[in-house]
mmCIF file of C-alpha atoms in Angstrom:
data_model
loop_
_atom_site.group_PDB
_atom_site.id
_atom_site.type_symbol
_atom_site.label_atom_id
_atom_site.label_comp_id
_atom_site.label_asym_id
_atom_site.label_seq_id
_atom_site.Cartn_x
_atom_site.Cartn_y
_atom_site.Cartn_z
ATOM 1 C CA MET A 26 0.000 0.000 0.000
ATOM 2 C CA LEU A 27 1.327 3.433 -0.968
ATOM 3 C CA SER A 28 1.220 6.346 1.464
ATOM 4 C CA ILE A 29 2.492 9.836 0.603
ATOM 5 C CA LYS A 30 1.789 12.361 3.337
ATOM 6 C CA LEU A 31 2.659 16.061 3.208
ATOM 7 C CA ASN A 32 1.738 18.032 6.305
ATOM 8 C CA ALA A 33 1.688 21.846 6.172
ATOM 9 C CA VAL A 34 4.715 22.045 3.867
ATOM 10 C CA ASP A 35 6.340 25.395 3.110
ATOM 11 C CA LEU A 36 9.147 25.802 0.581
ATOM 12 C CA ALA A 37 10.794 28.990 -0.635
ATOM 13 C CA PHE A 38 13.709 29.924 -2.887
ATOM 14 C CA ASN A 39 15.362 33.345 -2.727
ATOM 15 C CA ASN A 40 12.617 34.561 -0.393
ATOM 16 C CA THR A 41 9.940 33.594 -2.914
ATOM 17 C CA ALA A 42 7.308 31.103 -1.771
ATOM 18 C CA VAL A 43 7.104 27.997 -3.959
ATOM 19 C CA LEU A 44 4.775 25.905 -1.770
ATOM 20 C CA SER A 45 2.661 27.317 1.050
ATOM 21 C CA ALA A 46 1.141 25.226 3.865
ATOM 22 C CA LEU A 47 0.613 22.374 1.424
ATOM 23 C CA SER A 48 -0.944 19.190 2.803
ATOM 24 C CA LEU A 49 -1.632 16.079 0.732
ATOM 25 C CA ASP A 50 -2.544 12.491 1.485
ATOM 26 C CA ILE A 51 -1.970 10.188 -1.498
ATOM 27 C CA THR A 52 -2.695 6.467 -1.524
ATOM 28 C CA GLN A 53 -3.641 5.843 -5.180
ATOM 29 C CA GLN A 54 -1.352 3.910 -7.528
ATOM 30 C CA ARG A 55 -1.628 6.277 -10.520
ATOM 31 C CA VAL A 56 -1.616 9.991 -9.726
ATOM 32 C CA ALA A 57 -0.952 12.920 -12.059
ATOM 33 C CA LEU A 58 0.316 16.357 -11.083
ATOM 34 C CA ILE A 59 -0.606 19.144 -13.483
ATOM 35 C CA GLY A 60 -0.279 22.912 -13.598
ATOM 36 C CA ARG A 61 1.413 25.733 -15.438
ATOM 37 C CA ASN A 62 5.165 26.227 -15.559
ATOM 38 C CA GLY A 63 6.312 27.633 -12.235
ATOM 39 C CA ALA A 64 3.372 26.174 -10.312
ATOM 40 C CA GLY A 65 5.729 24.258 -7.998
ATOM 41 C CA LYS A 66 5.258 20.778 -9.503
ATOM 42 C CA SER A 67 8.930 19.884 -9.974
ATOM 43 C CA GLN A 68 9.866 21.168 -6.529
ATOM 44 C CA LEU A 69 7.058 19.128 -5.004
ATOM 45 C CA VAL A 70 8.394 16.029 -6.749
ATOM 46 C CA ARG A 71 11.895 16.753 -5.448
ATOM 47 C CA LEU A 72 10.507 17.070 -1.937
ATOM 48 C CA ILE A 73 8.763 13.705 -2.244
ATOM 49 C CA ALA A 74 11.977 12.160 -3.573
ATOM 50 C CA GLY A 75 13.898 13.570 -0.602
ATOM 51 C CA LEU A 76 16.246 15.567 -2.845
ATOM 52 C CA ILE A 77 15.384 18.741 -0.942
ATOM 53 C CA ARG A 78 13.843 19.421 2.454
ATOM 54 C CA PRO A 79 10.859 21.626 3.245
ATOM 55 C CA ASP A 80 11.384 24.833 5.182
ATOM 56 C CA ARG A 81 8.499 23.786 7.405
ATOM 57 C CA GLY A 82 6.267 20.743 7.617
ATOM 58 C CA THR A 83 6.942 17.078 6.924
ATOM 59 C CA VAL A 84 7.084 14.805 3.889
ATOM 60 C CA ARG A 85 6.752 11.048 4.407
ATOM 61 C CA VAL A 86 6.496 8.187 1.946
ATOM 62 C CA ASN A 87 5.397 4.867 3.442
ATOM 63 C CA GLY A 88 6.350 6.274 6.815
ATOM 64 C CA VAL A 89 9.864 7.342 5.738
ATOM 65 C CA ASP A 90 10.883 10.954 6.348
ATOM 66 C CA VAL A 91 12.484 11.164 2.910
ATOM 67 C CA GLY A 92 14.327 14.425 3.502
ATOM 68 C CA ARG A 93 16.081 13.160 6.610
ATOM 69 C CA ASP A 94 16.600 9.443 5.982
ATOM 70 C CA ARG A 95 18.295 9.349 2.581
ATOM 71 C CA ARG A 96 19.161 5.658 2.699
ATOM 72 C CA ALA A 97 15.559 4.642 3.346
ATOM 73 C CA ALA A 98 14.353 7.212 0.795
ATOM 74 C CA LEU A 99 16.463 5.660 -1.971
ATOM 75 C CA GLN A 100 14.884 2.284 -1.238
ATOM 76 C CA THR A 101 11.373 3.759 -1.202
ATOM 77 C CA VAL A 102 11.260 6.371 -3.983
ATOM 78 C CA GLY A 103 12.730 6.455 -7.499
ATOM 79 C CA ILE A 104 12.637 9.411 -9.876
ATOM 80 C CA LEU A 105 12.880 9.914 -13.637
ATOM 81 C CA PHE A 106 13.833 13.440 -14.673
ATOM 82 C CA GLN A 107 12.844 15.258 -17.842
ATOM 83 C CA ASN A 108 16.455 15.197 -19.041
ATOM 84 C CA PRO A 109 18.119 11.773 -18.628
ATOM 85 C CA ASP A 110 21.562 13.410 -18.774
ATOM 86 C CA HIS A 111 20.837 14.942 -15.366
ATOM 87 C CA GLN A 112 20.569 11.410 -13.991
ATOM 88 C CA LEU A 113 23.220 9.381 -15.813
ATOM 89 C CA ILE A 114 26.730 9.505 -14.347
ATOM 90 C CA PHE A 115 28.619 6.421 -15.577
ATOM 91 C CA PRO A 116 30.133 5.806 -19.027
ATOM 92 C CA THR A 117 28.554 2.421 -19.788
ATOM 93 C CA VAL A 118 25.063 1.015 -19.385
ATOM 94 C CA MET A 119 26.230 -1.847 -17.156
ATOM 95 C CA GLU A 120 28.091 0.505 -14.784
ATOM 96 C CA GLU A 121 25.024 2.757 -14.598
ATOM 97 C CA LEU A 122 22.702 -0.120 -13.783
ATOM 98 C CA CYS A 123 25.004 -1.696 -11.213
ATOM 99 C CA PHE A 124 25.813 1.391 -9.168
ATOM 100 C CA GLY A 125 22.590 1.780 -7.184
ATOM 101 C CA ILE A 126 22.139 -1.873 -6.306
ATOM 102 C CA GLN A 127 25.772 -2.162 -5.226
ATOM 103 C CA GLN A 128 25.096 0.751 -2.883
ATOM 104 C CA GLN A 129 22.250 -1.340 -1.468
ATOM 105 C CA GLY A 130 24.729 -4.097 -0.595
ATOM 106 C CA GLN A 131 24.842 -6.364 -3.625
ATOM 107 C CA THR A 132 28.252 -7.660 -4.682
ATOM 108 C CA ARG A 133 29.598 -6.655 -8.087
ATOM 109 C CA ALA A 134 28.790 -10.118 -9.497
ATOM 110 C CA GLN A 135 25.276 -10.070 -8.043
ATOM 111 C CA ALA A 136 24.677 -6.578 -9.383
ATOM 112 C CA GLN A 137 25.829 -7.561 -12.856
ATOM 113 C CA ASP A 138 23.535 -10.596 -12.860
ATOM 114 C CA MET A 139 20.583 -8.451 -11.784
ATOM 115 C CA ALA A 140 21.413 -5.779 -14.348
ATOM 116 C CA GLN A 141 21.682 -8.348 -17.142
ATOM 117 C CA ALA A 142 18.317 -9.815 -16.169
ATOM 118 C CA MET A 143 16.805 -6.315 -16.327
ATOM 119 C CA LEU A 144 18.320 -5.724 -19.768
ATOM 120 C CA GLN A 145 16.817 -8.988 -20.977
ATOM 121 C CA ARG A 146 13.432 -8.010 -19.537
ATOM 122 C CA PHE A 147 13.430 -4.959 -21.801
ATOM 123 C CA ALA A 148 14.869 -6.790 -24.837
ATOM 124 C CA CYS A 149 18.199 -4.948 -24.512
ATOM 125 C CA ALA A 150 20.439 -7.897 -23.641
ATOM 126 C CA ASP A 151 23.408 -6.548 -25.626
ATOM 127 C CA TRP A 152 23.368 -3.036 -24.125
ATOM 128 C CA GLY A 153 25.673 -3.714 -21.144
ATOM 129 C CA PRO A 154 28.968 -2.505 -22.685
ATOM 130 C CA ARG A 155 27.395 0.291 -24.712
ATOM 131 C CA VAL A 156 28.455 3.884 -24.034
ATOM 132 C CA VAL A 157 25.533 5.668 -22.398
ATOM 133 C CA HIS A 158 25.923 8.950 -24.225
ATOM 134 C CA GLY A 159 26.009 7.162 -27.562
ATOM 135 C CA LEU A 160 22.366 6.150 -27.019
ATOM 136 C CA SER A 161 19.375 8.109 -28.256
ATOM 137 C CA GLN A 162 17.423 10.209 -25.753
ATOM 138 C CA GLY A 163 14.680 7.595 -25.597
ATOM 139 C CA GLN A 164 17.237 4.857 -24.984
ATOM 140 C CA ARG A 165 18.860 6.923 -22.207
ATOM 141 C CA HIS A 166 15.431 7.372 -20.615
ATOM 142 C CA LEU A 167 15.029 3.597 -20.702
ATOM 143 C CA VAL A 168 18.414 3.100 -19.011
ATOM 144 C CA CYS A 169 17.300 5.502 -16.267
ATOM 145 C CA LEU A 170 14.054 3.558 -15.864
ATOM 146 C CA MET A 171 15.901 0.237 -15.612
ATOM 147 C CA ALA A 172 18.295 1.696 -13.035
ATOM 148 C CA VAL A 173 15.342 2.892 -10.954
ATOM 149 C CA LEU A 174 13.538 -0.450 -11.206
ATOM 150 C CA LEU A 175 16.613 -2.296 -10.019
ATOM 151 C CA MET A 176 16.389 -0.327 -6.768
ATOM 152 C CA ARG A 177 12.868 -1.757 -6.251
ATOM 153 C CA PRO A 178 11.179 1.410 -4.976
ATOM 154 C CA ALA A 179 7.512 1.426 -3.974
ATOM 155 C CA LEU A 180 6.982 4.755 -5.771
ATOM 156 C CA ILE A 181 8.357 6.164 -9.023
ATOM 157 C CA LEU A 182 8.179 9.910 -9.634
ATOM 158 C CA LEU A 183 7.988 11.025 -13.264
ATOM 159 C CA ASP A 184 8.961 14.639 -13.973
ATOM 160 C CA GLU A 185 7.986 15.188 -17.647
ATOM 161 C CA PRO A 186 9.833 12.028 -18.750
ATOM 162 C CA PHE A 187 8.453 12.172 -22.316
ATOM 163 C CA ALA A 188 9.501 15.748 -23.106
ATOM 164 C CA GLY A 189 11.403 15.905 -26.389
ATOM 165 C CA LEU A 190 10.691 12.294 -27.363
ATOM 166 C CA ASP A 191 9.078 11.286 -30.634
ATOM 167 C CA MET A 192 5.624 9.697 -30.662
ATOM 168 C CA ALA A 193 6.808 6.109 -31.079
ATOM 169 C CA THR A 194 9.317 6.351 -28.220
ATOM 170 C CA THR A 195 6.744 8.062 -26.005
ATOM 171 C CA ARG A 196 4.233 5.279 -26.625
ATOM 172 C CA ARG A 197 6.826 2.592 -25.944
ATOM 173 C CA LEU A 198 8.037 4.139 -22.681
ATOM 174 C CA GLY A 199 4.469 4.859 -21.658
ATOM 175 C CA ARG A 200 3.603 1.200 -22.156
ATOM 176 C CA TYR A 201 6.574 0.131 -20.016
ATOM 177 C CA LEU A 202 5.552 2.506 -17.241
ATOM 178 C CA GLU A 203 1.893 1.536 -17.218
ATOM 179 C CA GLY A 204 2.871 -2.122 -16.881
ATOM 180 C CA LEU A 205 4.819 -1.529 -13.672
ATOM 181 C CA ASP A 206 3.694 -2.722 -10.255
ATOM 182 C CA GLN A 207 5.069 0.408 -8.605
ATOM 183 C CA ALA A 208 2.917 3.435 -7.871
ATOM 184 C CA LEU A 209 3.461 6.382 -10.238
ATOM 185 C CA LEU A 210 3.243 10.111 -9.517
ATOM 186 C CA HIS A 211 3.449 11.765 -12.930
ATOM 187 C CA VAL A 212 4.143 15.453 -13.624
ATOM 188 C CA THR A 213 3.007 16.207 -17.159
ATOM 189 C CA HIS A 214 1.532 18.715 -19.615
ATOM 190 C CA ASP A 215 0.246 15.856 -21.780
ATOM 191 C CA LEU A 216 -3.313 15.502 -20.534
ATOM 192 C CA ALA A 217 -4.103 12.606 -22.851
ATOM 193 C CA ALA A 218 -1.388 10.528 -21.161
ATOM 194 C CA ILE A 219 -3.137 10.692 -17.776
ATOM 195 C CA ALA A 220 -6.780 10.285 -18.763
ATOM 196 C CA GLY A 221 -6.841 6.792 -17.249
ATOM 197 C CA TYR A 222 -5.221 7.752 -13.947
ATOM 198 C CA GLU A 223 -7.023 7.433 -10.636
ATOM 199 C CA ARG A 224 -6.375 10.961 -9.400
ATOM 200 C CA VAL A 225 -5.261 14.332 -10.790
ATOM 201 C CA ILE A 226 -3.889 17.130 -8.603
ATOM 202 C CA TRP A 227 -3.886 20.620 -10.132
ATOM 203 C CA LEU A 228 -1.200 22.779 -8.550
ATOM 204 C CA ASP A 229 -1.024 26.542 -9.024
ATOM 205 C CA ARG A 230 1.359 28.928 -7.247
ATOM 206 C CA GLY A 231 2.077 26.370 -4.577
ATOM 207 C CA GLN A 232 -1.563 25.618 -3.804
ATOM 208 C CA VAL A 233 -3.977 22.885 -4.872
ATOM 209 C CA LEU A 234 -6.712 24.337 -7.106
ATOM 210 C CA ALA A 235 -8.470 21.046 -7.821
ATOM 211 C CA ASP A 236 -8.002 17.436 -6.770
ATOM 212 C CA GLY A 237 -9.990 14.441 -7.924
ATOM 213 C CA PRO A 238 -10.591 11.992 -10.778
ATOM 214 C CA PRO A 239 -9.467 13.006 -14.296
ATOM 215 C CA ASP A 240 -12.991 13.463 -15.646
ATOM 216 C CA THR A 241 -13.595 16.088 -12.955
ATOM 217 C CA VAL A 242 -10.271 17.951 -12.830
ATOM 218 C CA LEU A 243 -9.106 17.904 -16.461
ATOM 219 C CA PRO A 244 -12.132 19.755 -17.928
ATOM 220 C CA LEU A 245 -11.678 22.501 -15.317
ATOM 221 C CA PHE A 246 -7.984 22.764 -16.121
ATOM 222 C CA ARG A 247 -8.577 22.855 -19.900
ATOM 223 C CA ALA A 248 -11.217 25.562 -19.548
ATOM 224 C CA HIS A 249 -8.915 27.666 -17.374
ATOM 225 C CA MET A 250 -6.002 27.301 -19.797
ATOM 226 C CA MET A 251 -8.237 28.238 -22.732
ATOM 227 C CA ALA A 252 -9.432 31.336 -20.895
ATOM 228 C CA LEU A 253 -5.873 32.383 -20.114
ATOM 229 C CA GLY A 254 -4.819 31.781 -23.706
ATOM 230 C CA ASP A 255 -7.687 33.877 -25.040
ATOM 231 C CA GLY A 256 -6.961 36.764 -22.663
ATOM 232 C CA ASP A 257 -4.652 39.719 -23.234
ATOM 233 C CA ALA A 258 -3.083 40.135 -19.780
ATOM 234 C CA VAL A 259 0.699 39.897 -20.122
ATOM 235 C CA ALA A 260 0.988 39.196 -16.384
ATOM 236 C CA GLU A 261 -0.794 35.877 -16.925
ATOM 237 C CA LEU A 262 1.701 34.626 -19.537
#
């Protein structure tokens, strides 16, 4: 069972509030986070991943205080960034896949066996010695996904993972993700990709504007975006 609990969370950068007294209780397996650029979505995801700490309040995933217990956080939450190059640090695919699970205590031989099994699962059995940065962007995204899955987290955070990918690659990665047992919290501007999700949270200026099933929240969001697009106020752009 998934449990993400944010209690009265405040977060600011350079004296500018990003999130204000935000509280959320998430138990669903497929949750989308939507909103305009600058709404605070990516920072919220980083809080849930434990990459940053709130100024006030608490963030817990399955009971783990992710900002304070980094070891437990890494075993509980995985994240896929918009740009895979922000996540990849080793020269070859095998080294990239082995690093995290070796940090969890697996021997080098055990890690290599697990990594090879993961490569075979995704029909990439010959990728081990390949140079990471010689792969296409979609292939690098897949390496990041395999590295996350090897860590066996309960929750995977997706921060615009399909941005810049062609349609075929997006469909393929989307199919991989939807077939996972792990819970997904997905930040996206692609509303069609989340139509089948259980819950959609609309974030705006660090506050929740709407929260509920897609067929309730998405029409409200579309109507609001259309109204903003049809308006003339520069301040709203």
